[in-house]
Short mmCIF file of C-alpha atoms in Angstrom, two decimals:
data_model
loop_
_atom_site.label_atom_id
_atom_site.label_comp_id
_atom_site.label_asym_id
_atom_site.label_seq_id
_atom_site.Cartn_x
_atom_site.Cartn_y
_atom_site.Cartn_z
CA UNK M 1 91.47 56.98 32.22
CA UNK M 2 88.42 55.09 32.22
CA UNK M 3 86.63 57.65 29.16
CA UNK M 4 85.28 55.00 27.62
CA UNK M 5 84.12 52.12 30.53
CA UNK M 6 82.77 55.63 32.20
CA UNK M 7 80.64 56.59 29.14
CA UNK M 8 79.10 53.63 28.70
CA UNK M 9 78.20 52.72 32.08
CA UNK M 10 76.15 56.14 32.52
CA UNK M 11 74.46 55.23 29.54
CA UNK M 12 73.19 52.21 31.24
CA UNK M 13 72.46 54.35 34.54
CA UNK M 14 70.27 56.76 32.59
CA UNK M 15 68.02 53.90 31.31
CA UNK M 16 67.64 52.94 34.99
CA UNK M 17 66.75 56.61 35.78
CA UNK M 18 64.37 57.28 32.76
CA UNK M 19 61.63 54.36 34.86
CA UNK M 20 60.03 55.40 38.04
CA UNK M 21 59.57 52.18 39.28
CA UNK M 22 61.98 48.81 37.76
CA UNK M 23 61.10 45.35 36.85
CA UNK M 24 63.52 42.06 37.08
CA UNK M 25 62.98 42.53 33.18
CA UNK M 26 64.54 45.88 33.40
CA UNK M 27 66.86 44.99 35.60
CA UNK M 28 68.54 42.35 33.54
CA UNK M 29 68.26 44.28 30.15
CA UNK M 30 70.39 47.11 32.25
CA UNK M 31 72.98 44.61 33.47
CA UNK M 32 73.35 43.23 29.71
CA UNK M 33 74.73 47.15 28.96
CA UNK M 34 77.04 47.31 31.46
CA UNK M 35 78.42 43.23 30.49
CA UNK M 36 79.26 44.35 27.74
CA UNK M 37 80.56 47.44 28.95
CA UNK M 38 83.33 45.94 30.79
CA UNK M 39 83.60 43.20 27.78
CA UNK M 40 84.70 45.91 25.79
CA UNK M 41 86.61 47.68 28.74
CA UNK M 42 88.95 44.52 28.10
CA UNK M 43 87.79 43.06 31.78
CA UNK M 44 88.31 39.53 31.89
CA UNK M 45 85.29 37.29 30.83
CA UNK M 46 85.87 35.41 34.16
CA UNK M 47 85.73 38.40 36.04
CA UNK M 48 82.59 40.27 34.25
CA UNK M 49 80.21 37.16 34.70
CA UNK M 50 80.97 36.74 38.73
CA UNK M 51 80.26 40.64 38.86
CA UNK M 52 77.43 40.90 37.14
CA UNK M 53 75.69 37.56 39.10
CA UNK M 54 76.54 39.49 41.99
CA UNK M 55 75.42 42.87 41.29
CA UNK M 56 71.95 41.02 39.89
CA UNK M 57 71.73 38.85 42.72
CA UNK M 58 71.61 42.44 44.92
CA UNK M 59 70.18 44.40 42.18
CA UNK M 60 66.97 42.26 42.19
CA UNK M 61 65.99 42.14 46.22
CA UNK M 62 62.97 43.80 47.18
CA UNK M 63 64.91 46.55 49.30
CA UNK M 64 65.80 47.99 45.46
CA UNK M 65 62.78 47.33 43.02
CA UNK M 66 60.46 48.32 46.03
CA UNK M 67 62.80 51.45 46.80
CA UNK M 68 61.79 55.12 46.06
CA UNK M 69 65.25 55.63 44.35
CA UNK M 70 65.69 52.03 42.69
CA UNK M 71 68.09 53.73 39.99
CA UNK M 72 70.47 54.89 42.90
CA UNK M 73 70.20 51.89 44.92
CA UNK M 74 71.69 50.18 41.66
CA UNK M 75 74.23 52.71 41.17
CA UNK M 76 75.01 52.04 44.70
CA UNK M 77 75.48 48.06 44.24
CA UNK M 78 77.75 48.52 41.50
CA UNK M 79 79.82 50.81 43.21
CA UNK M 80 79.98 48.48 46.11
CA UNK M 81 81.08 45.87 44.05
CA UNK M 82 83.67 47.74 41.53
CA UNK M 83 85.17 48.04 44.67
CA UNK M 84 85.32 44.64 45.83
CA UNK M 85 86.28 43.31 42.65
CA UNK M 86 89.32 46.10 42.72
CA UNK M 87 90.44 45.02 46.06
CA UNK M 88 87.95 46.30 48.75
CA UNK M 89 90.45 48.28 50.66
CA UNK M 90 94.15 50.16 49.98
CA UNK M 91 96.79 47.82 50.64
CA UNK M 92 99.70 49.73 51.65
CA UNK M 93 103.73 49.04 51.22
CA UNK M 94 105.03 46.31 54.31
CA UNK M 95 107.72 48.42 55.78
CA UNK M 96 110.21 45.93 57.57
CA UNK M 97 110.46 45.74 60.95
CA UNK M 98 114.27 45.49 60.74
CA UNK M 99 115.63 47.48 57.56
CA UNK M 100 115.77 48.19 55.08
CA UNK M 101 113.31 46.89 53.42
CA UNK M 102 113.68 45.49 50.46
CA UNK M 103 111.37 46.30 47.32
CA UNK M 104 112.12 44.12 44.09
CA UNK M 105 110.80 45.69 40.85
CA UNK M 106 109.95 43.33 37.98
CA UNK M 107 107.50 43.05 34.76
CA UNK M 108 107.99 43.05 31.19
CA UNK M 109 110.96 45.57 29.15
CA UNK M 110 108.95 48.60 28.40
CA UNK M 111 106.85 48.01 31.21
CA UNK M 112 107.79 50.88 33.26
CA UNK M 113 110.09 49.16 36.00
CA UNK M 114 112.99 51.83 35.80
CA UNK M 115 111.03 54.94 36.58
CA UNK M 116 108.62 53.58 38.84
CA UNK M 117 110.91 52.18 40.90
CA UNK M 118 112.54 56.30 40.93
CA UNK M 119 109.15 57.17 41.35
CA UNK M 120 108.61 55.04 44.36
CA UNK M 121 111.84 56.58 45.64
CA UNK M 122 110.82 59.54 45.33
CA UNK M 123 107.95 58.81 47.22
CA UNK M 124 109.67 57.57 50.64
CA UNK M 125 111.92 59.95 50.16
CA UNK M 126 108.95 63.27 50.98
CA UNK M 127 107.69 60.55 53.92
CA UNK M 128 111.27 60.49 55.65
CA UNK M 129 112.93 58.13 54.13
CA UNK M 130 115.96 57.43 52.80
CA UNK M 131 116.24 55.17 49.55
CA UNK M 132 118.46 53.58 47.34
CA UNK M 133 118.31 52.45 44.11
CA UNK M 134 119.97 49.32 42.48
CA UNK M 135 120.92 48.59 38.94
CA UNK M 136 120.56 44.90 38.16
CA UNK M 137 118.91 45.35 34.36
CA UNK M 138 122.39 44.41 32.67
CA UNK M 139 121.53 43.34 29.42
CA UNK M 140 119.29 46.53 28.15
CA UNK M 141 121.19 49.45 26.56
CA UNK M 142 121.57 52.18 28.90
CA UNK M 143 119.17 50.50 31.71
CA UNK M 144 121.97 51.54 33.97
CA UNK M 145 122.71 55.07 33.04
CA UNK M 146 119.10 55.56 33.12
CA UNK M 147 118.49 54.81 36.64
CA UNK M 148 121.49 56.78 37.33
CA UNK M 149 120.04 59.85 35.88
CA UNK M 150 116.55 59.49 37.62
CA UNK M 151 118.58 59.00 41.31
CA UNK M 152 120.59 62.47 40.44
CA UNK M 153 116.96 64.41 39.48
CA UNK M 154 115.21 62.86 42.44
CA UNK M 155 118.66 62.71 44.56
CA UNK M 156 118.88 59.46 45.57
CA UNK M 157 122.26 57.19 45.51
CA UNK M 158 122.20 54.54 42.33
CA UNK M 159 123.95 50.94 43.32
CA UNK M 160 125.53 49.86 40.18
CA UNK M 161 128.76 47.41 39.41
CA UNK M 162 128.49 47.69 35.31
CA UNK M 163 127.22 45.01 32.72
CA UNK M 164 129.80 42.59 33.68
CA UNK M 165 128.47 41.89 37.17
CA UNK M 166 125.52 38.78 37.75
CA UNK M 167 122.32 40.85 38.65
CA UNK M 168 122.22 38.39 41.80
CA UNK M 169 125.56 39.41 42.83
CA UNK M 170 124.83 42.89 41.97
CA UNK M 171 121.26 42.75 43.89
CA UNK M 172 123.49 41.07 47.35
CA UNK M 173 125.76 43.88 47.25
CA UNK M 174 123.23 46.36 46.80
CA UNK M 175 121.73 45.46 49.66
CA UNK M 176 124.48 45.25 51.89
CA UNK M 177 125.74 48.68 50.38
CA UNK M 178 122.37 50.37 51.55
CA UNK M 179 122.72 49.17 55.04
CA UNK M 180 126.26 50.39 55.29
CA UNK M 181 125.12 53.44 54.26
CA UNK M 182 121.84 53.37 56.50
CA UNK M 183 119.10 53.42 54.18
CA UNK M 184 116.06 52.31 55.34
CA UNK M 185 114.73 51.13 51.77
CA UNK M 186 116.41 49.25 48.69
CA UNK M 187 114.28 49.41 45.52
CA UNK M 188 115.88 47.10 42.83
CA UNK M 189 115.59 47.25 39.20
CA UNK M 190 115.33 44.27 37.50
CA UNK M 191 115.66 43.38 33.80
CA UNK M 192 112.75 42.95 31.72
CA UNK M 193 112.40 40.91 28.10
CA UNK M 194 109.68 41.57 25.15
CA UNK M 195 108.34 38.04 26.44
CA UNK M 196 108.09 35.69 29.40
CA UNK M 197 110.75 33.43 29.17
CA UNK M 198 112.41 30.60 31.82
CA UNK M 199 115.93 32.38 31.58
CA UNK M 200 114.10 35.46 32.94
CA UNK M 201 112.56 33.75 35.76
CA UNK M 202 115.04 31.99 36.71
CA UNK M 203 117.31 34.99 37.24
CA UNK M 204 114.12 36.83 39.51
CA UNK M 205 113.83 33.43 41.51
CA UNK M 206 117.54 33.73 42.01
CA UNK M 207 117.52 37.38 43.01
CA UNK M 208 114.42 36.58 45.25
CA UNK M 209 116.25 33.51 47.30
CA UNK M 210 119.35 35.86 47.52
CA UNK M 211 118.02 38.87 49.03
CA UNK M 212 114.80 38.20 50.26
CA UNK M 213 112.69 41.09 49.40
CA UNK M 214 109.99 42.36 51.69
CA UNK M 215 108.03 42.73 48.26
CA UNK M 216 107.73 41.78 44.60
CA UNK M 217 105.94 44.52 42.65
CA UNK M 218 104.88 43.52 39.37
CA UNK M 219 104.69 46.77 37.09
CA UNK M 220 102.24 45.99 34.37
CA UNK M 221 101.38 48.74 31.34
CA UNK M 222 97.72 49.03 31.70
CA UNK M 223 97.41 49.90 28.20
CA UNK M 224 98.17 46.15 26.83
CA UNK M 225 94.86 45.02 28.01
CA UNK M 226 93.77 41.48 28.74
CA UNK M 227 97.30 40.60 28.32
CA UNK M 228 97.93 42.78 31.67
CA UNK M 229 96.32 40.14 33.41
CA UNK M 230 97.85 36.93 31.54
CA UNK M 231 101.13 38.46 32.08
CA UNK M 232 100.03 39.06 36.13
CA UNK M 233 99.01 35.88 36.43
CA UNK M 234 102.43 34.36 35.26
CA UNK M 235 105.02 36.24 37.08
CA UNK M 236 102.61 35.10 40.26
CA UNK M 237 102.95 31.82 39.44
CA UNK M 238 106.78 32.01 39.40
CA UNK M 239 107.57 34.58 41.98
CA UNK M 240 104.34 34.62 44.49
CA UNK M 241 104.41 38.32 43.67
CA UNK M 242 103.50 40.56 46.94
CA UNK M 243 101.05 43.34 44.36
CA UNK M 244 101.25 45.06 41.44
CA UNK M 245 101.85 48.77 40.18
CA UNK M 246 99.72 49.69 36.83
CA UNK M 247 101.38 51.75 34.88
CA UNK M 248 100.36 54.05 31.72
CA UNK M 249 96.79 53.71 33.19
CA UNK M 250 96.73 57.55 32.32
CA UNK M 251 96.30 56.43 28.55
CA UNK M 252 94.12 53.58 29.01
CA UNK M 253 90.56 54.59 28.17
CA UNK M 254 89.42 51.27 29.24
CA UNK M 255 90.67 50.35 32.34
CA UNK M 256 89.67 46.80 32.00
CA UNK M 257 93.68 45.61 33.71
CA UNK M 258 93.07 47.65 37.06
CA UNK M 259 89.17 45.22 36.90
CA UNK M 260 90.35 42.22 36.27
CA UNK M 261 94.56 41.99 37.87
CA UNK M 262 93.41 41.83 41.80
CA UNK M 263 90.25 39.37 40.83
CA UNK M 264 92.73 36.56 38.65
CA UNK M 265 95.61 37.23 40.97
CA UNK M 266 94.35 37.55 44.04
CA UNK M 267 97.30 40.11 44.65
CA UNK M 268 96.66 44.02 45.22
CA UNK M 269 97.45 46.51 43.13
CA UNK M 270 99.50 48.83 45.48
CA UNK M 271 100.59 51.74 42.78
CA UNK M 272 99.21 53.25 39.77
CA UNK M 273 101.15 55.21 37.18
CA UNK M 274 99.46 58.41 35.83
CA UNK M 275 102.18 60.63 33.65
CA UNK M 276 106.11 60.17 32.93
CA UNK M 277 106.99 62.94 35.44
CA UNK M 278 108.70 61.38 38.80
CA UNK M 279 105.95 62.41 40.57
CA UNK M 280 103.59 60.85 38.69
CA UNK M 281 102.48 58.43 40.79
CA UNK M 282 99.51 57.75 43.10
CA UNK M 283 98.71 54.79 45.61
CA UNK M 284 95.78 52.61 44.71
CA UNK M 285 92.22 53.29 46.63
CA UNK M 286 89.40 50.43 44.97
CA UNK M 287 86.86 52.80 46.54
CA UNK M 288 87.92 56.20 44.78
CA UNK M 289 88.89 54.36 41.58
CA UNK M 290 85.44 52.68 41.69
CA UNK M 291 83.82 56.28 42.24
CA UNK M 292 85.74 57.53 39.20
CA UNK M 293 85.06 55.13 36.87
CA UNK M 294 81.20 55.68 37.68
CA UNK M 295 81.59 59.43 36.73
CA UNK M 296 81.41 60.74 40.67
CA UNK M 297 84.47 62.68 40.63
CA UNK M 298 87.55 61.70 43.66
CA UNK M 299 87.42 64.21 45.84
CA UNK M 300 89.94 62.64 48.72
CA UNK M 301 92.60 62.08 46.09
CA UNK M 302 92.02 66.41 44.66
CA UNK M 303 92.38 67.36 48.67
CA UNK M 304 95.20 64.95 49.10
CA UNK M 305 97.23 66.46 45.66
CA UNK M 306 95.92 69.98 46.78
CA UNK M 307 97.62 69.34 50.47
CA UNK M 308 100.94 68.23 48.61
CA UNK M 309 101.19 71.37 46.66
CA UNK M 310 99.92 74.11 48.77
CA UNK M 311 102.35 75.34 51.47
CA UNK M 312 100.76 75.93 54.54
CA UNK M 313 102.87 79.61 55.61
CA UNK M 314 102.59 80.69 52.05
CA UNK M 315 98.71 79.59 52.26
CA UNK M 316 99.09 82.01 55.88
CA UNK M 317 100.44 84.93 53.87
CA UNK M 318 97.90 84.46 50.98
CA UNK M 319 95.02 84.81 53.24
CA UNK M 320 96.64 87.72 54.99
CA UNK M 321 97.31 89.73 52.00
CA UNK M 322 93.26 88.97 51.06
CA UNK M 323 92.41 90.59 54.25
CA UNK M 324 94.73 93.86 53.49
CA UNK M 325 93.76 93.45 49.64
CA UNK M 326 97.56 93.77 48.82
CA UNK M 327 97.45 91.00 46.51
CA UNK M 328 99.96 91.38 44.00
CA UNK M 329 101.42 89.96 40.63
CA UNK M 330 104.13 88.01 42.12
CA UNK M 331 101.17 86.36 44.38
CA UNK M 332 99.01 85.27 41.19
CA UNK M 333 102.02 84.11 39.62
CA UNK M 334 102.79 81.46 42.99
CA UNK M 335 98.71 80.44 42.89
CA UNK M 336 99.34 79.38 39.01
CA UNK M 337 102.80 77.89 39.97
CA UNK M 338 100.92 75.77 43.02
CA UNK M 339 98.07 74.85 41.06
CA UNK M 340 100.67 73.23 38.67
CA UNK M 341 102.00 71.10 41.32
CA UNK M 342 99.10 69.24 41.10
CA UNK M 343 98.96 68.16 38.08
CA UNK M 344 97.75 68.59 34.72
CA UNK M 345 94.52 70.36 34.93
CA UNK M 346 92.47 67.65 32.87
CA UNK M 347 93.32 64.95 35.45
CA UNK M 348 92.85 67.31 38.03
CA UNK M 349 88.85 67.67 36.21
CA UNK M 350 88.41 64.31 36.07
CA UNK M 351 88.52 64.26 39.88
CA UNK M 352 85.85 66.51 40.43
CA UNK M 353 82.65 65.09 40.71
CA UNK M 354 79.90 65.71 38.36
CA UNK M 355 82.12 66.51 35.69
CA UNK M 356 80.72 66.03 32.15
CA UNK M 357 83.48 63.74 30.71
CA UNK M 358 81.97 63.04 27.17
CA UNK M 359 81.83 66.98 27.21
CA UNK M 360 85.64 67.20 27.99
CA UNK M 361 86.46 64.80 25.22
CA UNK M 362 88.66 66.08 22.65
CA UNK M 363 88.91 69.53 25.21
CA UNK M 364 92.80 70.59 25.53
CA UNK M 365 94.42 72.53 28.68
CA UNK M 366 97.47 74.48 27.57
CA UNK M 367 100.03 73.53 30.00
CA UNK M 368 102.24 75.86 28.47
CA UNK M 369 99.67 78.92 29.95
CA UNK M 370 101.44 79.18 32.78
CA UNK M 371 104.88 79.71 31.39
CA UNK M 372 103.80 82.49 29.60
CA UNK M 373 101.77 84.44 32.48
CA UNK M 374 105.78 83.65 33.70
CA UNK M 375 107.61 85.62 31.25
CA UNK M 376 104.81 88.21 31.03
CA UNK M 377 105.26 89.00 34.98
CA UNK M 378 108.92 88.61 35.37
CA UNK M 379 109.08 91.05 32.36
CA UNK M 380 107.61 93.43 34.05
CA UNK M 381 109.58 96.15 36.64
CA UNK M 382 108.98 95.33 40.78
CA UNK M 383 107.01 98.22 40.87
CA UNK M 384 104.92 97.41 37.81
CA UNK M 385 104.06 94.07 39.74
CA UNK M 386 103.11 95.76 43.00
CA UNK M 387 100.69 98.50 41.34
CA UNK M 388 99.75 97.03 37.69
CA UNK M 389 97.94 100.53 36.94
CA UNK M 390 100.94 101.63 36.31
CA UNK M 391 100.93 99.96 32.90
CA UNK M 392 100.59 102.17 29.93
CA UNK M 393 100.22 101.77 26.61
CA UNK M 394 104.29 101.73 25.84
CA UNK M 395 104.64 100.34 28.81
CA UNK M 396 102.58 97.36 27.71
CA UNK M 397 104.20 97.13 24.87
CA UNK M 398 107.80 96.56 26.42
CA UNK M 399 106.04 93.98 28.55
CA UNK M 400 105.15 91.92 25.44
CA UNK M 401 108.54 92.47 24.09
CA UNK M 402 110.58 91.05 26.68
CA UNK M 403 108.22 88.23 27.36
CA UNK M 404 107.81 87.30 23.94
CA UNK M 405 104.07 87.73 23.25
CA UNK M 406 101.82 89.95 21.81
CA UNK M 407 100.50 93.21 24.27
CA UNK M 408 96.88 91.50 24.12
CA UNK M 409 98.94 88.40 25.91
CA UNK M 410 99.56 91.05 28.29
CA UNK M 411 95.77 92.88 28.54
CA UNK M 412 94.40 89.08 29.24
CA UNK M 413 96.52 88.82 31.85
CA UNK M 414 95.54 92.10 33.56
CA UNK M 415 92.50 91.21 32.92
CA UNK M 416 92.61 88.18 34.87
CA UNK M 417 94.36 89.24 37.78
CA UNK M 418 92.22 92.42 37.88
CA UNK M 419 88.67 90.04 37.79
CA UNK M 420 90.73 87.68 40.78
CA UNK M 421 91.55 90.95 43.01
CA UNK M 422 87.22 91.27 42.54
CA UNK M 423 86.93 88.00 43.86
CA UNK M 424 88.77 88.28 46.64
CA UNK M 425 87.15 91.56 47.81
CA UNK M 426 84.12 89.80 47.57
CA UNK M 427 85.85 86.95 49.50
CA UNK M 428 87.21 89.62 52.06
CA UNK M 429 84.29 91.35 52.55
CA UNK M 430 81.89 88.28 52.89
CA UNK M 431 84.24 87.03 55.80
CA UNK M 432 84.28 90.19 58.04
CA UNK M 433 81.84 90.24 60.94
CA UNK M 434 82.38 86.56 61.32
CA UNK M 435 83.94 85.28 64.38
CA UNK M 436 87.69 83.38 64.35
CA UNK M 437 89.71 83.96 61.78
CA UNK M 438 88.67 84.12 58.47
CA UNK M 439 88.43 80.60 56.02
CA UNK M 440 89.18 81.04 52.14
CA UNK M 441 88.41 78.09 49.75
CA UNK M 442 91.81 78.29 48.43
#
């Protein structure tokens, strides 16, 4: 997300950096790069000219052109500001005092309401939760069955009553259903249409009246651009919309809906989408999207997905079996398997800061690497895993046949493991003679 706002912007940076000392001259031929930066980052016009008088207004005081670093203290002002512009601070979910509380889902069809509302599920479900889901999209094929089958992967109950129902009816009885059944949140699906019509409105206002929600979340595709924000604007207008969820931002190279929605609005974008897996989802931080799109890595949201993953007693055992150096191929096969948890490896990249993004263009992370070091180990004999010098030639070769790969498959993989049981000597043997009990950086 963000490639191509990202690129550009560091362009403009390095001009700053490439002058010792700046001028107001050079400070307004800079801030004409990144204008039209964001212009072509699809950030509303509105919204680029009251950032970049601001930033200016900053960007020209005599605390920054007298500065020793006047290229950082710019870097720093724009930061500050992406920020602002993106909402200052996380807004969070209102929980209701008295539940459940009551989360109504609406946007455009193809938007992304369906899964993100199983997604949000999903979410309150790991914090303690317990969530239900209601059907009110009647009039797309399948809307229904489709929320039924994302409750039954994520294991949450579905509130349904068929295509025949009224969606307000069907949104009343949803609710009253969840607090019979005492759960403590009711997300409800609403139907979308290609277009913003008053039929559609009418039936959210309706919904709305009859069941009060806590909030409205707007779920907007990122990837339609400028129109993000006309179509943000609209359903406020109507509804008084509570925040917004971004969805597909994951495919958006410009990012110029997550700039310009919070600014036109005035409403928070609460959620962003990043994949079409259930977990796939990620609560909005202005600050850390700000520090991403200037190329500085997020390094609270990689801790945060790391925490998720890694179990803390298997993280215990890990560390112990470092200390005996009786790591083993079923262990490397759980580090892969956690890592995975995280996320696909090029978002997990983009995190890290002072990663070369225009040199990771075009680079591909097989996903499907970690299936095969699967197959390769499980092919192998419990014995075979425990002391991998056992592995012969023919041996080897049985190995690659049961696994489905080629014996070089296999040697890579021996090779690996045998490099990462190097490491952790190193690790092991760097730790002893320290007091406490020994850290690892995994």
């Amino acid at each position: 997300m963000f490639q191509s706002l990202t690129e550009k912007l560091s362009a403009a940076f390095k001009k700053f950096r490439s002058k010792g000392k700046l001028t107001e001259a050079d400070v307004k031929a800079g801030m004409r790069e990144i204008k039209l930066a964001l212009l072509e980052a699809d950030v509303s016009f509105k919204v680029v000219k009251e950032f970049i008088n601001k930033v200016s207004e900053r960007a020209v005081g005599s605390e920054v052109l007298e500065s020793l670093l006047p290229a950082q203290q710019i870097v720093k002002i724009v930061n500050e500001e992406l920020t602002a512009v993106m909402g200052g601070t996380q807004s969070k979910l209102q929980i209701s005092p008295e539940p459940p509380t009551v989360v109504m889902m609406c946007g455009l069809q193809g938007a992304g309401k369906t899964t993100h509302a199983a997604k949000l599920a999903l979410m309150y479900k790991k914090q303690g939760k317990r969530p239900m889901l209601v059907a009110c999209d009647v009039y797309r094929p399948a809307a229904i069955k489709q929320l039924e089958v994302l409750g039954e992967q994520i294991g949450v109950p579905v509130f349904s009553m068929g295509t025949g129902t009224s969606p307000v009816k069907i949104a009343e009885e949803g609710v009253r259903a969840a607090k019979d059944k005492f759960c403590d949140m009711v997300f409800i699906d609403t139907a979308g249409r290609l277009h913003i019509d008053d039929d559609l409105m009418n039936e959210l206002i309706a919904i709305r009246e009859k069941v009060r929600p806590t909030e409205i979340l707007l779920t907007v595709d990122a990837m339609i651009g400028q129109d993000a924000v006309n179509v943000a604007e609209k359903f406020n207008e109507a509804l008084d919309i509570t925040g917004v969820i971004l969805t597909k931002l994951d495919g958006d190279t410009r990012g110029g809906a997550a700039l310009s929605v919070r600014q036109v609005t005035g409403k928070p974008i609460k959620f962003i989408g990043t994949g079409e897996k259930t977990d796939a989802i990620e609560p909005f931080y202005p600050d850390r999207m700000a520090s991403r799109i200037l190329g500085m890595g997020d390094v609270l949201s990689l801790i945060e997905k790391a925490e998720a993953a890694f179990d803390e007693k298997q993280a215990a055992e890990l560390e112990k079996k470092m200390r005996e150096q009786s790591f083993t191929l079923d262990d490397f096969l759980e580090q892969f398997k956690q890592i995975k948890k995280m996320g696909s490896l090029d978002q997990l990249m983009a995190m890290m800061p002072g990663m070369n993004q225009t040199a990771l263009k075009g680079a591909s992370v097989d996903e499907k690497a970690v299936g095969r070091i699967e197959a390769i180990i499980y092919s192998m004999t419990p014995e075979e895993r425990a002391k991998p010098e056992l592995l012969n030639y023919s041996r080897k070769q049985r190995v690659a046949a049961g696994s489905g790969t080629k014996i070089q498959d296999v040697n890579r993989l021996l090779k690996q493991f045998e490099q990462t049981q190097k490491l952790m000597k190193q690790f092991s043997s760097s730790q002893k003679g320290r007091r406490g009990r020994p850290r690892f950086p995994f």
